[in-house]
Amino acid sequence: TDGVKAIEMAACEPFDLILLDVMMPGMDGFEVCRRLKQQPRTEAIPILFLTAKSEQDDIVRGLQEGAVDYLTKPFNSAELLARVNTHMTLQKAKADLVRNKAELERKNRELERLLGKVPLENEFSKKLCAIASNKPRKSKVHCSKPRPHPKC
């Protein structure tokens, strides 16, 4: 596939990961990678270069353009599969973090809403609200080293 076609395909289909060669007709893989990383729909897709271009400058450029990995040909298929699995695991972990963060933010908003309905009559309620709103609180409570229990 040529570079322009690769960009069109990636924009239309949800890919989990892209294996990309540097040497492609029409547009090289570096430019394809750069453009994919500029588009909101494709910026998060991990890109692995798999190419015969093995010069250090090419490897560095590929990573600077946004690739998560760079393998040179000839390649070992077990190594390629291991790297693909690693990047898929990382991608899943990132998605889990984003989902968990959104859920935590939703729960925090709900907690703040509920705490807004609680009368602030006692010190505990004030502290709880301060913690929920992440605001520093002025308190007369001071932390000290725990004292041993009298029976110990």
Short mmCIF file of C-alpha atoms in Angstrom, two decimals:
data_model
loop_
_atom_site.label_atom_id
_atom_site.label_comp_id
_atom_site.label_asym_id
_atom_site.label_seq_id
_atom_site.Cartn_x
_atom_site.Cartn_y
_atom_site.Cartn_z
CA THR A 1 0.00 0.00 0.00
CA ASP A 2 1.21 3.52 -0.70
CA GLY A 3 1.44 6.21 1.98
CA VAL A 4 -1.67 8.15 0.96
CA LYS A 5 -3.77 4.97 0.89
CA ALA A 6 -2.42 3.98 4.32
CA ILE A 7 -3.56 7.30 5.81
CA GLU A 8 -7.00 6.96 4.21
CA MET A 9 -7.38 3.39 5.53
CA ALA A 10 -6.33 4.36 9.05
CA ALA A 11 -8.80 7.26 9.09
CA CYS A 12 -11.69 5.01 8.01
CA GLU A 13 -11.06 1.81 9.98
CA PRO A 14 -10.32 1.48 13.70
CA PHE A 15 -6.88 -0.16 13.85
CA ASP A 16 -5.45 -1.41 17.14
CA LEU A 17 -1.86 -1.13 15.88
CA ILE A 18 -0.11 -0.22 12.62
CA LEU A 19 2.97 -1.94 11.17
CA LEU A 20 4.57 0.54 8.80
CA ASP A 21 7.51 0.40 6.41
CA VAL A 22 9.65 3.47 5.85
CA MET A 23 10.05 2.79 2.12
CA MET A 24 6.64 3.22 0.52
CA PRO A 25 5.54 4.56 -2.86
CA GLY A 26 4.15 8.08 -2.99
CA MET A 27 4.93 9.07 0.60
CA ASP A 28 7.51 7.56 2.91
CA GLY A 29 6.58 5.93 6.20
CA PHE A 30 8.06 8.78 8.25
CA GLU A 31 5.62 11.22 6.67
CA VAL A 32 2.73 8.76 7.03
CA CYS A 33 3.54 8.36 10.73
CA ARG A 34 3.80 12.12 11.25
CA ARG A 35 0.43 12.72 9.58
CA LEU A 36 -1.29 9.92 11.49
CA LYS A 37 -0.03 11.39 14.77
CA GLN A 38 -1.50 14.78 13.81
CA GLN A 39 -5.03 13.46 13.29
CA PRO A 40 -7.25 13.09 16.38
CA ARG A 41 -8.81 9.90 15.03
CA THR A 42 -5.45 8.14 14.55
CA GLU A 43 -3.05 9.86 16.98
CA ALA A 44 -3.39 7.20 19.70
CA ILE A 45 -2.81 4.19 17.43
CA PRO A 46 0.59 2.66 18.19
CA ILE A 47 2.83 2.56 15.11
CA LEU A 48 5.70 0.08 14.77
CA PHE A 49 8.14 0.52 11.94
CA LEU A 50 9.22 -2.72 10.27
CA THR A 51 11.75 -1.79 7.63
CA ALA A 52 15.08 -2.52 5.96
CA LYS A 53 16.32 1.00 6.84
CA SER A 54 18.61 0.23 9.75
CA GLU A 55 20.73 3.38 10.09
CA GLN A 56 20.71 4.95 13.55
CA ASP A 57 19.41 8.24 12.11
CA ASP A 58 16.43 6.42 10.56
CA ILE A 59 15.60 4.66 13.83
CA VAL A 60 15.76 7.91 15.79
CA ARG A 61 13.69 9.73 13.18
CA GLY A 62 11.01 7.03 13.24
CA LEU A 63 10.69 7.28 16.99
CA GLN A 64 10.70 11.09 16.87
CA GLU A 65 7.88 11.04 14.33
CA GLY A 66 5.76 9.14 16.86
CA ALA A 67 6.40 5.43 16.39
CA VAL A 68 6.41 3.36 19.57
CA ASP A 69 8.94 0.87 18.20
CA TYR A 70 11.29 0.27 15.27
CA LEU A 71 12.34 -3.14 14.00
CA THR A 72 14.69 -3.79 11.12
CA LYS A 73 14.54 -6.44 8.42
CA PRO A 74 15.36 -9.23 8.40
CA PHE A 75 13.34 -9.65 11.56
CA ASN A 76 12.67 -12.47 13.96
CA SER A 77 8.94 -13.32 13.93
CA ALA A 78 8.94 -14.28 17.64
CA GLU A 79 10.47 -10.89 18.51
CA LEU A 80 7.93 -9.07 16.33
CA LEU A 81 5.04 -10.91 18.01
CA ALA A 82 6.45 -10.18 21.46
CA ARG A 83 6.76 -6.47 20.66
CA VAL A 84 3.26 -6.35 19.17
CA ASN A 85 1.88 -8.06 22.29
CA THR A 86 3.74 -5.61 24.52
CA HIS A 87 2.36 -2.59 22.69
CA MET A 88 -1.15 -4.03 22.62
CA THR A 89 -0.94 -4.58 26.40
CA LEU A 90 0.27 -1.00 26.88
CA GLN A 91 -2.53 0.29 24.65
CA LYS A 92 -5.11 -1.60 26.71
CA ALA A 93 -3.60 -0.24 29.94
CA LYS A 94 -3.81 3.32 28.56
CA ALA A 95 -7.46 2.80 27.61
CA ASP A 96 -8.16 1.39 31.09
CA LEU A 97 -6.52 4.44 32.69
CA VAL A 98 -8.58 6.83 30.57
CA ARG A 99 -11.78 4.94 31.39
CA ASN A 100 -10.95 4.75 35.10
CA LYS A 101 -10.06 8.44 35.21
CA ALA A 102 -13.37 9.37 33.62
CA GLU A 103 -15.23 7.15 36.09
CA LEU A 104 -13.35 8.64 39.04
CA GLU A 105 -14.11 12.18 37.84
CA ARG A 106 -17.78 11.25 37.49
CA LYS A 107 -17.84 9.80 41.00
CA ASN A 108 -16.05 12.87 42.40
CA ARG A 109 -18.63 15.17 40.81
CA GLU A 110 -21.39 13.06 42.34
CA LEU A 111 -19.69 13.14 45.75
CA GLU A 112 -19.29 16.91 45.55
CA ARG A 113 -22.94 17.22 44.61
CA LEU A 114 -23.98 15.08 47.56
CA LEU A 115 -21.65 16.86 49.97
CA GLY A 116 -23.12 20.15 48.88
CA LYS A 117 -26.38 18.99 50.45
CA VAL A 118 -24.79 18.07 53.79
CA PRO A 119 -24.98 20.79 56.47
CA LEU A 120 -21.53 21.75 57.64
CA GLU A 121 -22.28 21.56 61.35
CA ASN A 122 -19.28 19.69 62.56
CA GLU A 123 -15.53 19.53 62.00
CA PHE A 124 -15.73 16.10 60.34
CA SER A 125 -18.10 17.39 57.64
CA LYS A 126 -15.85 20.38 56.98
CA LYS A 127 -12.79 18.14 56.63
CA LEU A 128 -14.65 15.75 54.35
CA CYS A 129 -15.77 18.60 52.09
CA ALA A 130 -12.25 20.04 52.01
CA ILE A 131 -10.85 16.67 50.95
CA ALA A 132 -13.53 16.18 48.29
CA SER A 133 -12.95 19.62 46.81
CA ASN A 134 -9.14 19.32 47.03
CA LYS A 135 -8.99 22.66 48.81
CA PRO A 136 -6.51 23.20 51.58
CA ARG A 137 -8.29 23.49 54.89
CA LYS A 138 -7.45 25.49 57.90
CA SER A 139 -7.67 23.22 60.85
CA LYS A 140 -6.52 23.21 64.42
CA VAL A 141 -5.83 19.49 64.15
CA HIS A 142 -2.12 18.72 64.19
CA CYS A 143 -0.55 15.42 63.31
CA SER A 144 1.92 13.94 65.71
CA LYS A 145 3.67 10.63 66.13
CA PRO A 146 1.34 7.89 67.28
CA ARG A 147 1.54 7.23 70.97
CA PRO A 148 1.79 3.68 72.20
CA HIS A 149 -1.32 2.23 73.73
CA PRO A 150 -1.23 2.51 77.55
CA LYS A 151 -1.40 -1.27 77.93
CA CYS A 152 1.57 -1.90 75.60
#
